[in-house]
Coordinates of C-alpha atoms and ligand atoms in Angstrom, one line a residue:
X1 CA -103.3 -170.4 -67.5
X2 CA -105.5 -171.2 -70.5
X3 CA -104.7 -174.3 -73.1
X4 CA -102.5 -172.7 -75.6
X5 CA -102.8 -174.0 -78.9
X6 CA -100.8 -173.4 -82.5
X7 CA -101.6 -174.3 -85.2
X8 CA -99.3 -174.9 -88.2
X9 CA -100.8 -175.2 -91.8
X10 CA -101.1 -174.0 -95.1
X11 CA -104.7 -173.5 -94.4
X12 CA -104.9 -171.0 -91.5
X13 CA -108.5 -170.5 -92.6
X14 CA -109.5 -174.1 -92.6
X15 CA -109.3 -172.8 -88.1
X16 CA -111.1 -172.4 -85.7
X17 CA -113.4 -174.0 -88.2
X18 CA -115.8 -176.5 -85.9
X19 CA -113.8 -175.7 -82.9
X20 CA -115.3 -172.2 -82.7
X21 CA -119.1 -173.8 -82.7
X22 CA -120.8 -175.5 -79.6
X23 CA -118.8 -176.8 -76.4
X24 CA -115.9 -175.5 -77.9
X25 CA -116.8 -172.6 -79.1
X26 CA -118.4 -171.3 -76.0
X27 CA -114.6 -172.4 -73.9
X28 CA -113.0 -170.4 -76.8
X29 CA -115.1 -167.6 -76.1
X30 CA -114.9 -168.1 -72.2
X31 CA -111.0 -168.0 -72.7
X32 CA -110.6 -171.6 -71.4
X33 CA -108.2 -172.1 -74.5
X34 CA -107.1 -170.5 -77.3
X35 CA -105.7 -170.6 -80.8
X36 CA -103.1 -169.4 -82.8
X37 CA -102.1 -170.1 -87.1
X38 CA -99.3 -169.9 -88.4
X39 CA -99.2 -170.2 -92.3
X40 CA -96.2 -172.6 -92.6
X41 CA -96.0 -171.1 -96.1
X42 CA -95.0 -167.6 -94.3
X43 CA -91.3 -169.3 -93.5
X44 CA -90.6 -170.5 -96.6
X45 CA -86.9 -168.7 -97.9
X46 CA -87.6 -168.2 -101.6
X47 CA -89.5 -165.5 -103.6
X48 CA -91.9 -168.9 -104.9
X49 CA -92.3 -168.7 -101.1
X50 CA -92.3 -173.3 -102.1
X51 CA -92.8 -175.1 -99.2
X52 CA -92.1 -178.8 -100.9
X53 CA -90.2 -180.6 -103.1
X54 CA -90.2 -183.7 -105.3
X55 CA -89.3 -187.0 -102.8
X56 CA -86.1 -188.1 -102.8
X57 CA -85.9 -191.3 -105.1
X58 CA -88.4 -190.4 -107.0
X59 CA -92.0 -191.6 -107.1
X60 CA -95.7 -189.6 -106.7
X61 CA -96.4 -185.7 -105.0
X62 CA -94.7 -183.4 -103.9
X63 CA -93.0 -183.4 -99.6
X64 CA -93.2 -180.5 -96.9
X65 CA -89.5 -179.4 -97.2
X66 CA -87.7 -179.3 -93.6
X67 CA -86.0 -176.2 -93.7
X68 CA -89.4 -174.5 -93.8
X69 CA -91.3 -176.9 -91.1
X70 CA -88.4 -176.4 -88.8
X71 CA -88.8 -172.7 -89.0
X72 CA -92.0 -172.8 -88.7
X73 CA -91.8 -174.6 -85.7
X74 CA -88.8 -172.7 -84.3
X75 CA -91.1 -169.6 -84.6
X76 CA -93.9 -171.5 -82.6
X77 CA -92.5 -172.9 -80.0
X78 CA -91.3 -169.1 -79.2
X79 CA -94.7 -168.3 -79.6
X80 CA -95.7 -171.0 -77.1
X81 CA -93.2 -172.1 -75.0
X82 CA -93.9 -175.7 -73.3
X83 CA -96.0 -176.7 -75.8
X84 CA -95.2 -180.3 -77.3
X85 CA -95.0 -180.3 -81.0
X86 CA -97.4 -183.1 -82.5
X87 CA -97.4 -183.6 -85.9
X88 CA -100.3 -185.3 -87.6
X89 CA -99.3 -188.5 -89.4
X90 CA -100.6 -192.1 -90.2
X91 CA -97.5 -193.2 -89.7
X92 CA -97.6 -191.5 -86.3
X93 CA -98.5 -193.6 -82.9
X94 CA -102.6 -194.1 -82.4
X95 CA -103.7 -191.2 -80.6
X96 CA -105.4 -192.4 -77.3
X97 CA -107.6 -191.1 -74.8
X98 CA -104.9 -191.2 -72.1
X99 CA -102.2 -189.4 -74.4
X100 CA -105.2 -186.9 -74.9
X101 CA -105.7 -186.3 -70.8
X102 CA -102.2 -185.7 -70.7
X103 CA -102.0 -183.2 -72.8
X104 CA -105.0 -181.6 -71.7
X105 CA -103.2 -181.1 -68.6
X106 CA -100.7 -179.6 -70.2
X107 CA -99.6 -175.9 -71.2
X108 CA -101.4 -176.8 -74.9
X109 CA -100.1 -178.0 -78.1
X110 CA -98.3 -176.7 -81.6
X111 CA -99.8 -178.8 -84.2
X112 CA -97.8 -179.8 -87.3
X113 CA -100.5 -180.1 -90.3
X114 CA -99.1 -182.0 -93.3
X115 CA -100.4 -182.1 -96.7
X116 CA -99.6 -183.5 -100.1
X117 CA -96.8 -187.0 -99.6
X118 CA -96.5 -185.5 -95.8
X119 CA -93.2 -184.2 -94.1
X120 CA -89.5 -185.3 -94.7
X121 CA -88.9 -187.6 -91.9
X122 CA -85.7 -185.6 -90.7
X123 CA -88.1 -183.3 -89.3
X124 CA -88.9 -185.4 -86.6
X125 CA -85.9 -186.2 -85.0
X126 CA -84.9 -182.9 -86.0
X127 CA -86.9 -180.7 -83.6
X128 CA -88.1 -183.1 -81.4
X129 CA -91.7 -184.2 -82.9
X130 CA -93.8 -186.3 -81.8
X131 CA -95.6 -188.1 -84.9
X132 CA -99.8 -188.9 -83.8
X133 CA -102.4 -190.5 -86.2
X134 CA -105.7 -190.5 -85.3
X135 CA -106.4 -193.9 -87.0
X136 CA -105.9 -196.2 -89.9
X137 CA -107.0 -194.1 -92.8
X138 CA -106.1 -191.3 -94.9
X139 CA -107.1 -188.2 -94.7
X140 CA -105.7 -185.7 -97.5
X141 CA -104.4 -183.1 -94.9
X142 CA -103.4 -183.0 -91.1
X143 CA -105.7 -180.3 -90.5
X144 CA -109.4 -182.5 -89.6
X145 CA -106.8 -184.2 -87.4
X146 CA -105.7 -181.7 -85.5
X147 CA -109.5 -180.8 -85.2
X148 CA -109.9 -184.1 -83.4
X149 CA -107.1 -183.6 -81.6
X150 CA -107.7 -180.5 -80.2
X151 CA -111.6 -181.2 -80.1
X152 CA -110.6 -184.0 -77.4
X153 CA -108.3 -182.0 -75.2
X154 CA -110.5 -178.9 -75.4
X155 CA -113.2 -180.6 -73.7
X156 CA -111.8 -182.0 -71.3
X157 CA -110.9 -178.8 -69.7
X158 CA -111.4 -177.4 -66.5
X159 CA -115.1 -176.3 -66.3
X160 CA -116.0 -177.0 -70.3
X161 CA -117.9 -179.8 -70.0
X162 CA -121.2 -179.4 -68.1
X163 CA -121.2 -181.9 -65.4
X164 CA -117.7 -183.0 -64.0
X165 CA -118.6 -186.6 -63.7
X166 CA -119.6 -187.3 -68.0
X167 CA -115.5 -186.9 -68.4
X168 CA -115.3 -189.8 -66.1
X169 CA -117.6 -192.7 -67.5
X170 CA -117.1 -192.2 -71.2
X171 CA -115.6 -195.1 -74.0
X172 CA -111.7 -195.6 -72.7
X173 CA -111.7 -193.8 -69.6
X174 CA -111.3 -197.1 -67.8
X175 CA -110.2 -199.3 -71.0
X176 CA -113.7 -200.2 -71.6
X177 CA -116.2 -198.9 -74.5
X178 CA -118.6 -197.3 -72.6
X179 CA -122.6 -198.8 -72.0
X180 CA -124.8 -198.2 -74.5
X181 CA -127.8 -195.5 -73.7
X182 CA -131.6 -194.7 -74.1
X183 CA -134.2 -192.6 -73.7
X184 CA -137.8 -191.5 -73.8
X185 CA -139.9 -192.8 -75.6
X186 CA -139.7 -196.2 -74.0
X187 CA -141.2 -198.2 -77.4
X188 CA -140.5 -197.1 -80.3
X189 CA -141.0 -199.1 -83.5
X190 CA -141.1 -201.9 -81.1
X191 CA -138.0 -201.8 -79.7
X192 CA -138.0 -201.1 -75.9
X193 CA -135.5 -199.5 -73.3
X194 CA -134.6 -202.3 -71.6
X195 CA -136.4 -202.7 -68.9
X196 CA -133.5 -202.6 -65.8
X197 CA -132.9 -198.8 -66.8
X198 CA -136.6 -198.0 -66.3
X199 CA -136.5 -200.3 -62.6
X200 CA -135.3 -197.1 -60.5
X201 CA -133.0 -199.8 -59.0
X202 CA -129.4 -197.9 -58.9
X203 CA -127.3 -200.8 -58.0
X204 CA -129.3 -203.4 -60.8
X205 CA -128.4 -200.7 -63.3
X206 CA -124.8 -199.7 -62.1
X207 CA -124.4 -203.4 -62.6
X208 CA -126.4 -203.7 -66.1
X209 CA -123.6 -201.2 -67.2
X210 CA -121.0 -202.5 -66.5
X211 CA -121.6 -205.7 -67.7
X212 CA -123.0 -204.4 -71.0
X213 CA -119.5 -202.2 -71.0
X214 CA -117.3 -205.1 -70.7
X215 CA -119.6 -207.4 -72.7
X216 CA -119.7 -204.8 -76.0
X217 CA -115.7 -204.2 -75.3
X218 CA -115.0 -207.7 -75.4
X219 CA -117.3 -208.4 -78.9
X220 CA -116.7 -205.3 -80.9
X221 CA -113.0 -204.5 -79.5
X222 CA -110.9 -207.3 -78.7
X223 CA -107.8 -205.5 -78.7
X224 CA -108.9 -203.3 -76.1
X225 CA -110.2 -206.0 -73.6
X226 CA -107.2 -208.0 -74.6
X227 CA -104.9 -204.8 -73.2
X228 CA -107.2 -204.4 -70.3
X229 CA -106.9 -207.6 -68.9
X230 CA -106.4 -206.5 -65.5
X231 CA -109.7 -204.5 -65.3
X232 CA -111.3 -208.4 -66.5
X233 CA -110.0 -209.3 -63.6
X234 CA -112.4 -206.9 -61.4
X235 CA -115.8 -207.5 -63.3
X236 CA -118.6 -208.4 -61.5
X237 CA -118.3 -212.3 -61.7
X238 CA -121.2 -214.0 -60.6
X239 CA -123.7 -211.1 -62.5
X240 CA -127.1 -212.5 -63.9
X241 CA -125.4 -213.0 -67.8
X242 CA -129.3 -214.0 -68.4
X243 CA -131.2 -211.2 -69.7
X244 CA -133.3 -207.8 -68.4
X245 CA -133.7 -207.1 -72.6
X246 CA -130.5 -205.3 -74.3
X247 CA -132.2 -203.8 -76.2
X248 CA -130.2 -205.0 -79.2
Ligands
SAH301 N1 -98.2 -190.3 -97.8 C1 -98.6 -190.3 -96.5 C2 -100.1 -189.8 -96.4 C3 -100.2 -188.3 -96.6 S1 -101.8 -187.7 -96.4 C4 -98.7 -191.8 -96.0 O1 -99.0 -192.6 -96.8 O2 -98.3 -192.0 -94.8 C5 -101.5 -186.0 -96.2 C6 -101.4 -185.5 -94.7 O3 -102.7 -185.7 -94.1 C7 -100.4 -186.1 -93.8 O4 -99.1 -185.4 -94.0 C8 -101.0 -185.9 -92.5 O5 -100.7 -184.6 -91.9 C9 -102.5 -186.0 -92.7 N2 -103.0 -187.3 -92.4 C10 -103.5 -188.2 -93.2 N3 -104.0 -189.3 -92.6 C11 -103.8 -189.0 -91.3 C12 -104.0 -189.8 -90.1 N4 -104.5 -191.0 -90.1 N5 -103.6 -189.3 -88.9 C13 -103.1 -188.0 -88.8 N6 -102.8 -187.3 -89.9 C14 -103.2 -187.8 -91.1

């Protein structure tokens, strides 16, 4: 059974979009997921066919109106039974690479796309939502979120990505930003690779990374190496900290 995923938006069209191009593309076409719209617009009950409303309380834009979202979503989840119901938000959780995995092990996903002020909160609660962001900005519609979204899951599917092992040693996998790379040519505008990567020596470079993994981590994301404590505990103590040329 194939990743399953819906899609609910007032821009059907704005879909596959960059998910129908390149590694994703090619799944899509391979059948190793696949994608469904629904135009949330399509459920609403008047002949305006509105889909929001003026917030409550007053104040700026206009809000997705429930009553519409929750058919909308009613009429997906019959589509796609199984699926979680995500709805993009900033004031959702921060998606993560492990909440990605699990989904990509999953049956798929129905993605809630908001636009405008975003969705009337009963919503959530109301159907069973789960509310992601995919960082601290704004973005003027949920639907490049649900590209990123889906973009992560999608390739992390059974036989999309070339060799089985990339999946493994990427940024996050194990808490860690992943080592930086290089290649040819060795100088250019007199910056070198650094010279362990070009020493053929497997174990000297095994270590190079992941020292340079867990030194960039700890420098440009202390959060993260602050929450992965434990894997501190397990880094090769005792490595050369001199240097074989970062390359930085
Ligand atoms: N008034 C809202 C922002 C609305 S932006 C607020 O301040 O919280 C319009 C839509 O874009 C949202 O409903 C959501 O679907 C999407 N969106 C914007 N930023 C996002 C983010 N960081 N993560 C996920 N979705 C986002």
């Amino acid at each position: 059974m194939s990743f399953a995923a819906t899609v609910l938006t007032l821009y059907p069209e704005m879909f596959p979009g960059p998910l129908g191009i390149s590694l994703a593309g090619r799944a899509l076409e391979a059948g190793a997921w696949s994608i469904d719209t629904v135009q949330i617009r399509d459920f609403a009950s008047d002949k305006h066919r509105t889909v929001d409303d003026t917030p409550a309380g007053g104040g700026a834009g206009m809000v997705l109106k429930v009553d519409v979202l929750a058919a909308a979503i009613d009429h997906a989840r019959a589509v796609n039974p199984g699926a979680p119901v995500l709805a993009m938000t900033p004031r959702g959780r921060p998606l993560t690479q492990a909440r990605v995995r699990e989904l990509a092990a999953g049956p798929g996903a129905i993605v809630l796309c908001g636009r405008f002020e975003g969705f009337d909160e009963r919503i959530f609660e109301g159907r069973d939502v789960e509310e992601v962001s995919v960082g601290d900005i704004v973005l003027s519609g949920g639907e490049p979120a649900a590209i990123m979204l889906l973009d992560a899951c999608i390739r992390l599917l059974p036989g999309v990505m070339g060799a089985a092992s990339s999946g493994v040693e990427e940024s996050f996998e194990n808490g860690l930003l992943e080592y930086p790379h290089f290649t040819r040519p060795v100088e250019w505008e007199g910056r070198t690779i650094p010279e362990v990567l070009r020493s053929g020596d497997h174990a000297k470079i095994a270590a190079w990374r992941k020292r340079r993994g867990e030194d960039d981590t700890r420098l440009r994301r202390p959060d993260l190496w602050e929450r992965h404590g434990d894997v501190r505990g397990q880094s090769a103590s005792g490595a050369r900290h001199d240097d074989e040329g970062t390359g930085t």
